[in-house]
Short mmCIF file of C-alpha atoms in Angstrom, two decimals:
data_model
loop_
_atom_site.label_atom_id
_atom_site.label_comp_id
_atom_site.label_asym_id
_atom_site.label_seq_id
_atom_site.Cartn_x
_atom_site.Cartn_y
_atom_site.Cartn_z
CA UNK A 1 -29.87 -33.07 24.33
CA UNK A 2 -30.33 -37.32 25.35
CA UNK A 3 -27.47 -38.99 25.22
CA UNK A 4 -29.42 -41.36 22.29
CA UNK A 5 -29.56 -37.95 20.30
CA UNK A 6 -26.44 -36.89 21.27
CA UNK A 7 -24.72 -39.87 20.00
CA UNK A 8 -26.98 -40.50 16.93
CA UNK A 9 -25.54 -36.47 15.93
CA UNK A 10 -21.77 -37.57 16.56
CA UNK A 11 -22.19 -40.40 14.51
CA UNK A 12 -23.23 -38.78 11.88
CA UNK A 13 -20.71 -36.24 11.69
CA UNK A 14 -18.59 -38.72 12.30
CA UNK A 15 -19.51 -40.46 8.83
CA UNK A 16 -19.31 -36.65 7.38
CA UNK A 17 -15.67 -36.21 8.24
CA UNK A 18 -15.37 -39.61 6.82
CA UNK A 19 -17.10 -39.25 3.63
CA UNK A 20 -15.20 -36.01 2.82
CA UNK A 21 -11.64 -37.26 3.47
CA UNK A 22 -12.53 -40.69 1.36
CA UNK A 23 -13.91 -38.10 -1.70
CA UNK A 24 -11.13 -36.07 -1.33
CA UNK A 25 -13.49 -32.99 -0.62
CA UNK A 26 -10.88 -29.95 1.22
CA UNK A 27 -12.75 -28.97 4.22
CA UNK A 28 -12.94 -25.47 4.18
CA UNK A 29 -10.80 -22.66 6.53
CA UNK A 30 -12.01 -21.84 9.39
CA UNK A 31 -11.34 -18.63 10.43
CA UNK A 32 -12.33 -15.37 12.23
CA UNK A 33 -12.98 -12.20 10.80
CA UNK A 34 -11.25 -10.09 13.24
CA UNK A 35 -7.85 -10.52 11.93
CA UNK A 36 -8.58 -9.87 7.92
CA UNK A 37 -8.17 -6.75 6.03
CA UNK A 38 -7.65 -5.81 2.51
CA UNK A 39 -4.94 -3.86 0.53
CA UNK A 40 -5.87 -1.92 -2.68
CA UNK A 41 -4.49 -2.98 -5.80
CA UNK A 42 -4.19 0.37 -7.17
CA UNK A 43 -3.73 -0.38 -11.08
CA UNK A 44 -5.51 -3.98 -11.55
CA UNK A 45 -8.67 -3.09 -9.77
CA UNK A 46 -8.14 -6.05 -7.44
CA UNK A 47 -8.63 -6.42 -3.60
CA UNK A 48 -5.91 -8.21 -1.85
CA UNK A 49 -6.93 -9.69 1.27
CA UNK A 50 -4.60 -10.36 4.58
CA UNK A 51 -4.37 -11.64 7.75
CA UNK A 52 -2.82 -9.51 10.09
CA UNK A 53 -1.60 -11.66 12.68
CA UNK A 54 0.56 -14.04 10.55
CA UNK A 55 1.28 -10.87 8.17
CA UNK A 56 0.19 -13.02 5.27
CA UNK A 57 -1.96 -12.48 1.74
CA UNK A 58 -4.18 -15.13 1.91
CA UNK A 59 -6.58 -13.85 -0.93
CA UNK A 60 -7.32 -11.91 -3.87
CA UNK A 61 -10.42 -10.82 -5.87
CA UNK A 62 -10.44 -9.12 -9.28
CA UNK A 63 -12.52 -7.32 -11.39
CA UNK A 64 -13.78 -4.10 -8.88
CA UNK A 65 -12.90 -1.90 -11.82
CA UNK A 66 -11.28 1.42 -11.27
CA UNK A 67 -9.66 1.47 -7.62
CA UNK A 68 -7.42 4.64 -8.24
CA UNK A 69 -9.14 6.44 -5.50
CA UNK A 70 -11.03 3.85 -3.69
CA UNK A 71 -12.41 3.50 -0.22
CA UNK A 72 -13.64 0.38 2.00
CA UNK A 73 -16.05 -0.46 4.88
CA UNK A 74 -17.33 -3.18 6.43
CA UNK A 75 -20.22 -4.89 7.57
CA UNK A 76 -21.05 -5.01 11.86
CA UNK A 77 -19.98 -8.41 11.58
CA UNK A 78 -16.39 -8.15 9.80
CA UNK A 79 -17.32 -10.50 6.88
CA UNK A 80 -18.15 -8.29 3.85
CA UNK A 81 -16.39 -5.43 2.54
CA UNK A 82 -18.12 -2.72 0.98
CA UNK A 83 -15.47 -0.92 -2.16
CA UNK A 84 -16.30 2.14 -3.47
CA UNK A 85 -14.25 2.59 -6.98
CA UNK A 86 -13.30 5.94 -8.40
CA UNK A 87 -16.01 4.52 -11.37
CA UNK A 88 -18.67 4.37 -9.35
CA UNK A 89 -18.94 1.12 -8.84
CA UNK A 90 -20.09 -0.17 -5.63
CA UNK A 91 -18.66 -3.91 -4.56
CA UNK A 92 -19.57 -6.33 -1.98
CA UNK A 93 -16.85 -8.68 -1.47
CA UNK A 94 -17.06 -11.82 0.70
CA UNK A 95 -13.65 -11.88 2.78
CA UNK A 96 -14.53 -15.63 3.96
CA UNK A 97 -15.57 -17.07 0.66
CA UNK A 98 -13.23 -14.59 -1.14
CA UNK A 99 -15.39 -13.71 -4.09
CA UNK A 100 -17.38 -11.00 -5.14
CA UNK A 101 -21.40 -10.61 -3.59
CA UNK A 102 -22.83 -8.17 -5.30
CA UNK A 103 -21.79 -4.96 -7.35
CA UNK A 104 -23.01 -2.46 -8.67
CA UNK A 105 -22.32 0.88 -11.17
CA UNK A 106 -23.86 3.70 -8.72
CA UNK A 107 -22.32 6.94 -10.16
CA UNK A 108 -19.98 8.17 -12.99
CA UNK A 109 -17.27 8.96 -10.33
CA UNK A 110 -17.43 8.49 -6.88
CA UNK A 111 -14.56 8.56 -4.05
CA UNK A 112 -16.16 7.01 -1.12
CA UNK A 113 -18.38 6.24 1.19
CA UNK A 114 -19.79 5.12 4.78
CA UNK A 115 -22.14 2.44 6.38
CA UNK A 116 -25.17 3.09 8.60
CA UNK A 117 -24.46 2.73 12.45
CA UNK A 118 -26.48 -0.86 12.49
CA UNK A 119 -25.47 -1.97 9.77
CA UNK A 120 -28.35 -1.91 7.57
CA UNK A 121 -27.50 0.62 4.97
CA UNK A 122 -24.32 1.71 2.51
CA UNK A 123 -24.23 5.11 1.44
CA UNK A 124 -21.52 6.16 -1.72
CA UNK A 125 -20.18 10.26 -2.12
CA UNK A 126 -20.33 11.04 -6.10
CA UNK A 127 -18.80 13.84 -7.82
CA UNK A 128 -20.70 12.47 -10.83
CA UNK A 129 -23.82 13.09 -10.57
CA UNK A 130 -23.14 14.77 -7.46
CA UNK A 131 -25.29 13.61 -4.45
CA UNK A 132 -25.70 10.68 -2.10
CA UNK A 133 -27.05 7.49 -3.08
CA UNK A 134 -27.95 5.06 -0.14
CA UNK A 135 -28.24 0.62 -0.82
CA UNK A 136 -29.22 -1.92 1.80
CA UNK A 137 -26.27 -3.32 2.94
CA UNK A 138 -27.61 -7.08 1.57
CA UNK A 139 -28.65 -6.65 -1.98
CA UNK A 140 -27.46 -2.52 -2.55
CA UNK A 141 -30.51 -2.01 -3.68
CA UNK A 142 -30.87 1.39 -4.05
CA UNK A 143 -32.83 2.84 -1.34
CA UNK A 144 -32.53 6.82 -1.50
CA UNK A 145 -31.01 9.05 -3.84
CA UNK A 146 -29.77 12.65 -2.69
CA UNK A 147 -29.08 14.83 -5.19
CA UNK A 148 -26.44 17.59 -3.59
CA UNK A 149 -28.44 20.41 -5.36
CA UNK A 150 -27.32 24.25 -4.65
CA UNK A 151 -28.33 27.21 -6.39
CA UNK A 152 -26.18 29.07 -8.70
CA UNK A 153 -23.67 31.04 -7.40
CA UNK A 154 -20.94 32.75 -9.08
CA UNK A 155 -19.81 31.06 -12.06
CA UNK A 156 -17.26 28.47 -11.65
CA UNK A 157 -14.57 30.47 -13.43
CA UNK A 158 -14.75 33.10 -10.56
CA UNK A 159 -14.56 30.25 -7.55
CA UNK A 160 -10.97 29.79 -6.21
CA UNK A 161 -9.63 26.71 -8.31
CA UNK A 162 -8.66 23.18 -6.33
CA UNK A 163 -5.10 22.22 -6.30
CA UNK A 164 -4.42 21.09 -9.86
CA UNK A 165 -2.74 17.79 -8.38
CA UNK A 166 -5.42 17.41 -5.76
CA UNK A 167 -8.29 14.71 -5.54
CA UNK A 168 -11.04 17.55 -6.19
CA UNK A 169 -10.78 18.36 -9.71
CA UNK A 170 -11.50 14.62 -11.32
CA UNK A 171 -14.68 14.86 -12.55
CA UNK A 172 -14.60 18.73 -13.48
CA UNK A 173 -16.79 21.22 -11.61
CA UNK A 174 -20.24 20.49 -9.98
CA UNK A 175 -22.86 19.71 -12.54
CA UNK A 176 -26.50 20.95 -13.49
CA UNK A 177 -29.22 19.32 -11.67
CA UNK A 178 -33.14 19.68 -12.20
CA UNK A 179 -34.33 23.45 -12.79
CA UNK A 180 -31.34 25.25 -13.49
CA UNK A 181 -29.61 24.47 -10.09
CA UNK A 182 -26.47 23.21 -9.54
CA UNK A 183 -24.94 19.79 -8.38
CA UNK A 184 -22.08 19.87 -5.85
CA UNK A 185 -19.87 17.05 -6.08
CA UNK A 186 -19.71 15.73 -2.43
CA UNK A 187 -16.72 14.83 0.62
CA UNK A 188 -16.51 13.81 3.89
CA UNK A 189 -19.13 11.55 4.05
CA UNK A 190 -19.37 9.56 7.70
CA UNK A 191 -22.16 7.79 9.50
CA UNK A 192 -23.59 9.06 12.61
CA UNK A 193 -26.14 7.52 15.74
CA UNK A 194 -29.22 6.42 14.21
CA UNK A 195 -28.97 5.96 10.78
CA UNK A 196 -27.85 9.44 9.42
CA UNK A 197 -24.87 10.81 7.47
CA UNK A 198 -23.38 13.97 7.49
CA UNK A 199 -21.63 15.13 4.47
CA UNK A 200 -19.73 18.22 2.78
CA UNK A 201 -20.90 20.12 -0.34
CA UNK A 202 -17.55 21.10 -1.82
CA UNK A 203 -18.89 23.48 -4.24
CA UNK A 204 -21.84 24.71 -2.25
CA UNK A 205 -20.19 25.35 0.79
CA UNK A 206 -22.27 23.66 2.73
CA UNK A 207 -22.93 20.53 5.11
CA UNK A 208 -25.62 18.26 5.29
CA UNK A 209 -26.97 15.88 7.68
CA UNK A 210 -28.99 13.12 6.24
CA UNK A 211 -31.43 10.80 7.75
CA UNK A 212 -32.28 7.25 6.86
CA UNK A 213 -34.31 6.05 10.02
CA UNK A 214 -37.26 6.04 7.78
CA UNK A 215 -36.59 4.91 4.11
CA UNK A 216 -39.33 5.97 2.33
CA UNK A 217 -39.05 9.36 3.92
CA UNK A 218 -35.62 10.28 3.83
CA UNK A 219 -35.08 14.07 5.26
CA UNK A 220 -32.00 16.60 5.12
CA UNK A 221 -30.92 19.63 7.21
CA UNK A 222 -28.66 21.80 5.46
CA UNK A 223 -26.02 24.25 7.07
CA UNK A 224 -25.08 26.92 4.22
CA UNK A 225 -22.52 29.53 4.21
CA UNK A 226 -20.32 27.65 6.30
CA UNK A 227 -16.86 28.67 4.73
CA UNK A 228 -15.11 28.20 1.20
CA UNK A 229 -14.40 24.95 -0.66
CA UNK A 230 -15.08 22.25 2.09
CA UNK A 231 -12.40 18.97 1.17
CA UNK A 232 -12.77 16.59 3.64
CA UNK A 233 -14.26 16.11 6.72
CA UNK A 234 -14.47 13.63 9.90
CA UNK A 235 -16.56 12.76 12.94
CA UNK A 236 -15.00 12.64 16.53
CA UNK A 237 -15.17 9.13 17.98
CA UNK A 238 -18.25 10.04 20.41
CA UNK A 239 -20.20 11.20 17.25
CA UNK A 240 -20.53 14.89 18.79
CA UNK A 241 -18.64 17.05 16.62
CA UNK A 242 -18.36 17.07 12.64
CA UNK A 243 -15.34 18.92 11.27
CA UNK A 244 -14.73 19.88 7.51
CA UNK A 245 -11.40 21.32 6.59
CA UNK A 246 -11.50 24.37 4.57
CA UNK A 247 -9.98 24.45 0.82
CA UNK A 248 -10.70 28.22 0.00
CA UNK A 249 -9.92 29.91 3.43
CA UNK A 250 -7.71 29.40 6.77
CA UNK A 251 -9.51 27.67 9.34
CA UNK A 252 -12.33 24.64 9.52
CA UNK A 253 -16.03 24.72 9.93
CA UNK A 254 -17.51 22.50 13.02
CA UNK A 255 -21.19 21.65 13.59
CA UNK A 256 -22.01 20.16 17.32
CA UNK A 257 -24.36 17.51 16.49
CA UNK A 258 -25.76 17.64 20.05
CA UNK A 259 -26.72 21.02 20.80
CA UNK A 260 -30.51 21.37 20.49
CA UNK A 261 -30.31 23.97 17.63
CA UNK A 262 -26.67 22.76 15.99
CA UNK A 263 -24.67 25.61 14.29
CA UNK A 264 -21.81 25.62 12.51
CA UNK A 265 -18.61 27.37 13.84
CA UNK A 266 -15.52 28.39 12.50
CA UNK A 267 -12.55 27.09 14.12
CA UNK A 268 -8.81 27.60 14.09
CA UNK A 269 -9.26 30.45 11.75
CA UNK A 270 -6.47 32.22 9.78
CA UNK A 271 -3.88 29.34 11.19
CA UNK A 272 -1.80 30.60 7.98
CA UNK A 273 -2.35 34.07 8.46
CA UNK A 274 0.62 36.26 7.80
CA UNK A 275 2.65 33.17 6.27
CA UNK A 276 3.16 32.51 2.55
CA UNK A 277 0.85 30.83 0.73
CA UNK A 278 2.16 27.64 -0.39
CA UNK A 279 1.13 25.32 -3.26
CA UNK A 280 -0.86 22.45 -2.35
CA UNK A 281 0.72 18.80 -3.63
CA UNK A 282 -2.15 16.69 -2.45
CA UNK A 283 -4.84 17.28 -0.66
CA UNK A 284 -4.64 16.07 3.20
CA UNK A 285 -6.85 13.66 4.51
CA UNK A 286 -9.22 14.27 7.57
CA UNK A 287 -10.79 10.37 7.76
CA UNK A 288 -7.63 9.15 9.63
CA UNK A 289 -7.43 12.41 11.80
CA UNK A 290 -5.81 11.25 15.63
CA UNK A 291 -7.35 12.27 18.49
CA UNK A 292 -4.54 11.36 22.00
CA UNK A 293 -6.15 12.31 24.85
CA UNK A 294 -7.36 15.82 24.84
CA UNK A 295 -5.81 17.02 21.75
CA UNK A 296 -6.22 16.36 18.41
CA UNK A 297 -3.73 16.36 15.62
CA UNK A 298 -4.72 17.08 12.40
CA UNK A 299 -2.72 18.34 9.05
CA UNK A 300 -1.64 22.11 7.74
CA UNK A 301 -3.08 22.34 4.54
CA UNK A 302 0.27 23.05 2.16
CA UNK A 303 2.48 23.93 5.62
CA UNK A 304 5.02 21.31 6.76
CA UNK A 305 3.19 21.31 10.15
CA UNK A 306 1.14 18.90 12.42
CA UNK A 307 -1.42 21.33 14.02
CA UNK A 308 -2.26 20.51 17.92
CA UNK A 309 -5.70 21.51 19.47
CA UNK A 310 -7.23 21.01 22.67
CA UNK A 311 -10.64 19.34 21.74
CA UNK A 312 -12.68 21.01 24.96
CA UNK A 313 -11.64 24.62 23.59
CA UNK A 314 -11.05 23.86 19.79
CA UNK A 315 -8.59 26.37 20.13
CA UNK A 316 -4.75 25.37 18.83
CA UNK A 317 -2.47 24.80 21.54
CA UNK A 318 0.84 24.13 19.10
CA UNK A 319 2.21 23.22 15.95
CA UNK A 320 4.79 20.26 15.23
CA UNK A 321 7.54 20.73 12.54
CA UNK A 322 7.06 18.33 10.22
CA UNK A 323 8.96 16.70 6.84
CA UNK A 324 7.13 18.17 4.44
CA UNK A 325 3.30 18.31 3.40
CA UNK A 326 1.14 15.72 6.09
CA UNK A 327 -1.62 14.02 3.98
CA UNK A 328 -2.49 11.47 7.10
CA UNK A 329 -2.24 12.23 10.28
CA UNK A 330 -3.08 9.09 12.06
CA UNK A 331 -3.00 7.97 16.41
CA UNK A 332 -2.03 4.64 17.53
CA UNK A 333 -5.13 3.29 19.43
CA UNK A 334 -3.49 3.93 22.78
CA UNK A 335 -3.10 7.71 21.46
CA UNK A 336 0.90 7.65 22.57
CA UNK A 337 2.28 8.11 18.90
CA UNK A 338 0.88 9.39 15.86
CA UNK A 339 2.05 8.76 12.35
CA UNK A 340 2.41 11.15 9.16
CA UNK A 341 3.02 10.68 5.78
CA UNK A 342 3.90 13.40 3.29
CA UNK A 343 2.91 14.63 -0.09
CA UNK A 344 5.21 15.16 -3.34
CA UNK A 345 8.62 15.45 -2.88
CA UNK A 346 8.51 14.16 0.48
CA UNK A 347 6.17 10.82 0.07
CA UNK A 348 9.04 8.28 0.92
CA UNK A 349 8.91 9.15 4.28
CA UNK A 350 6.86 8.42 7.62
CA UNK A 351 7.43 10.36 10.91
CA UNK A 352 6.65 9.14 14.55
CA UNK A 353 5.44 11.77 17.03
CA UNK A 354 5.56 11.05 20.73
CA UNK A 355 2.06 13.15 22.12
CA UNK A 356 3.96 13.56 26.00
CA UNK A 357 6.98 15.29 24.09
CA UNK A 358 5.13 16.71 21.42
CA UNK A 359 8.32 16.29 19.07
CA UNK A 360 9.31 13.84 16.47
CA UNK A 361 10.92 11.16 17.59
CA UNK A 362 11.40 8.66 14.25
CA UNK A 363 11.54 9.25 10.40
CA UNK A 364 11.17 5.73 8.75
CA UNK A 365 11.54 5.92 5.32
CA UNK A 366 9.48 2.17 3.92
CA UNK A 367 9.41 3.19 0.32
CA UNK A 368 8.68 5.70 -2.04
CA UNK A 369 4.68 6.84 -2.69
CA UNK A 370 3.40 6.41 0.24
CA UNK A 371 -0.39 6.34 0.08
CA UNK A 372 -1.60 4.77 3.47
CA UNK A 373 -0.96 3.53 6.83
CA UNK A 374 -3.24 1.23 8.85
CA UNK A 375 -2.63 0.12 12.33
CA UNK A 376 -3.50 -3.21 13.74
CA UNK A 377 -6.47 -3.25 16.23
CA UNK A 378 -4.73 -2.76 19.34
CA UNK A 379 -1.41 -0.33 17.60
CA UNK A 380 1.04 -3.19 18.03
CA UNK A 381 2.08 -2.51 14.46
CA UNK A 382 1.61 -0.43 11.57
CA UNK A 383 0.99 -1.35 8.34
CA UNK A 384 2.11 0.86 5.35
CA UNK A 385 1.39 0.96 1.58
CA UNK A 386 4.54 2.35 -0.50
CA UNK A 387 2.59 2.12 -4.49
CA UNK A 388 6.02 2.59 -6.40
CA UNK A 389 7.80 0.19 -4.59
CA UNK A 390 4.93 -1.99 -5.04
CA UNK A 391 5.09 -3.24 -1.38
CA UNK A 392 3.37 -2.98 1.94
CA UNK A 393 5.87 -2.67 5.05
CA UNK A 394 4.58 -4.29 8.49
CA UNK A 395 6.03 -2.20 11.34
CA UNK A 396 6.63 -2.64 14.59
CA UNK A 397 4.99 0.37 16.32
CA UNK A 398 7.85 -0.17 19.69
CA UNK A 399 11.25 -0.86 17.92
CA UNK A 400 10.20 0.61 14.94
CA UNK A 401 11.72 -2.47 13.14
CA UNK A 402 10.22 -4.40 9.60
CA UNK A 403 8.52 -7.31 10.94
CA UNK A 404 6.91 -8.34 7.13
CA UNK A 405 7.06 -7.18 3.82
CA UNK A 406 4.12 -8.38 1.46
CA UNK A 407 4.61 -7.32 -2.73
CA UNK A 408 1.47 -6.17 -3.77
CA UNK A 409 1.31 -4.61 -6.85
CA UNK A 410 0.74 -0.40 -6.61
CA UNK A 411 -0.83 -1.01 -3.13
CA UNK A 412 -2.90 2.39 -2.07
CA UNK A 413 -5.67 1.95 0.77
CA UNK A 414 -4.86 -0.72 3.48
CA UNK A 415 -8.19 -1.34 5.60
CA UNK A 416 -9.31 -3.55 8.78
CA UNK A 417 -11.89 -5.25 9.97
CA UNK A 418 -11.42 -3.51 12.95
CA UNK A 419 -12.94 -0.11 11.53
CA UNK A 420 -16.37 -2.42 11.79
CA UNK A 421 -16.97 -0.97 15.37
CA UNK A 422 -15.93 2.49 14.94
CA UNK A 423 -17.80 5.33 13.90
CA UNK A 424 -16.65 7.28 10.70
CA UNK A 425 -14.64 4.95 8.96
#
């Protein structure tokens, strides 16, 4: 640029600045995007939006409907949040502007979903109708709709029941789709390279693995028969390996997305066997699985027990004692700690493992109901919702002290921007 344009450009922001502080006009925040995240506001169906390095609300926006069971992503760029609302509805929240984008009523019940690896596309899991629907991450327009149609098996009487205080009975059993078949209400929905999904048929028993590269010609590969009641599943960070936990058996079902011919395999198989069968309180989540090293970490289904496997064999390597029921079993991003929180009547409490020692080596106790646990990009600090104390804690991942408390009303789901460049969440 000449210095005559140069100048003439000053000057005129110059008389810009001026004109705004003479009208009284507030200049507006400036801010990044890589320290925001949001909170749930489990009973007003609001979003609560924070900054995570001054531990600060700085936001909220009402009116995403119901957020009893709701889930978040976010664009590439860390500016819009995508919330999917146990009511199906699908919201696009500005986190800079701090209003609502777009929204839309995708499904009669829905508990999540996942964005495309570039960014382009936002795909929701629905129980009701059970399928996948998939928006363009601008407008969410609908671009494909995947009904998760099965044929009929046995009748739903003779299936093993979900855990009556689980997440998998709201919205009742799968649904009838076109010609007599079956609808499967769906789980473990994550994005994978190239603009695909992979996703769980809970009442089919099946996987699928969708892809979006072409729009108008949207195909599926379906893996059947690969073991009973499939609740959750997750991706490893290098996108290779898919992993559904089982409901209706001992064990979890794995597909390696990279062999030439993948094939599901059964893994850690009868990890219960010869125990008592215990009731389930809630179901444990998969999303916020920890992977330290070699090893992964990942909850007992009803057990008080942190299972450890060795992610070259997929073969368990040890068990941690635990306080009761894990629901998340999460890693610090250096992989040195990872943090569980409990079910029913142990859901006041939060225990620290050390991976070198394999042992427990802190039980925190922030509040009762605790729902979720986020930790800060780089696992300086944790934060952690407690819904009955209607408060989220802000600890200090080294001295394990409170550095903030924030009062949120019911807080569930804490998510950051931070899960923008990682694959599954």
């Amino acid at each position: 640029m000449k210095r005559r344009e140069w100048l003439a450009a000053a000057a005129t922001l110059s008389s810009v600045a001026a004109f705004g502080s003479l009208t009284g006009c507030a200049a507006p925040v400036l801010r990044g995007t890589g320290d925001l995240g949001v909170v749930i506001g489990r009973a007003n169906g609001t979003l609560y939006l924070v900054d995570t390095s001054t531990r600060a609300l700085i936001g909220e926006v009402p009116g995403l409907g119901d957020l009893s069971h709701a889930s978040v992503v976010f664009s590439r760029d860390g500016r819009y949040a995508y919330v999917f609302g146990r009511d199906g509805g699908l919201t696009m929240v500005d986190l800079l502007t701090q209003r609502i984008t777009h929204r839309v009523m995708q499904a009669g019940n829905s508990i999540g979903g996942a964005i495309s690896a570039d960014g382009t596309l936002v795909a929701a899991q629905n129980y009701t109708p059970g399928g996948v629907k998939v928006f363009d991450a601008r407008t969410l327009e609908l671009v494909a709709d995947i009904p998760a149609e099965y044929a009929p098996g046995k009748p739903e009487t003779e299936r093993r029941a979900a855990p009556s205080s689980g997440e998998i009975p709201l919205g009742g059993p799968a649904s009838e789709g076109a010609g007599g078949l079956q609808r499967s209400r769906v789980v473990g929905l994550v994005d994978l390279p190239g603009r695909r999904f992979a996703y769980s048929l809970f009442d089919a028993d099946a996987i699928w693995v969708t892809d979006c590269s072409d729009p108008k010609r949207v195909t599926t590969h379906k893996f059947d028969a690969i073991g009973r009641q499939p609740y959750d599943a997750l991706v490893t960070p290098d996108g290779r390996h898919y992993i559904a936990g089982l409901f209706g058996e001992d064990g979890l079902a794995m597909l390696d997305l990279w062999a030439d011919q993948p094939k599901v395999r059964r893994i850690l198989g009868g990890y219960g066997k010869g125990q008592e069968s215990l009731p389930v309180y809630k179901m444990p989540h998969l999303r916020g699985w920890a992977v330290a090293g070699r090893r992964a970490y990942l909850p007992a289904i009803g057990r008080h027990e942190v299972l450890v496997v060795d992610t070259d064999s997929w073969q368990e390597v040890g068990r941690i004692p635990v306080a009761g029921q894990p629901v998340f079993v999460m890693a610090r991003p250096d992989g040195r700690q990872v943090w569980v929180n409990f079910a029913v009547p142990d859901y006041h409490r939060v225990q620290v493992i050390d991976t070198q020692r394999q042992q427990i080596v802190q039980t925190l106790e922030p509040g009762k109901a605790v729902l979720h646990m986020e930790f800060t990009p780089r696992g300086d600090a944790v934060w952690i919702s407690s819904r009955d104390e209607n408060r989220v804690s802000v600890v200090d991942t080294q001295s394990f002290a409170t550095r903030a408390r924030l009062d949120v009303p019911a807080p569930s789901g804490i998510f950051f921007t931070s899960r923008a460049a990682r694959m599954g969440f």
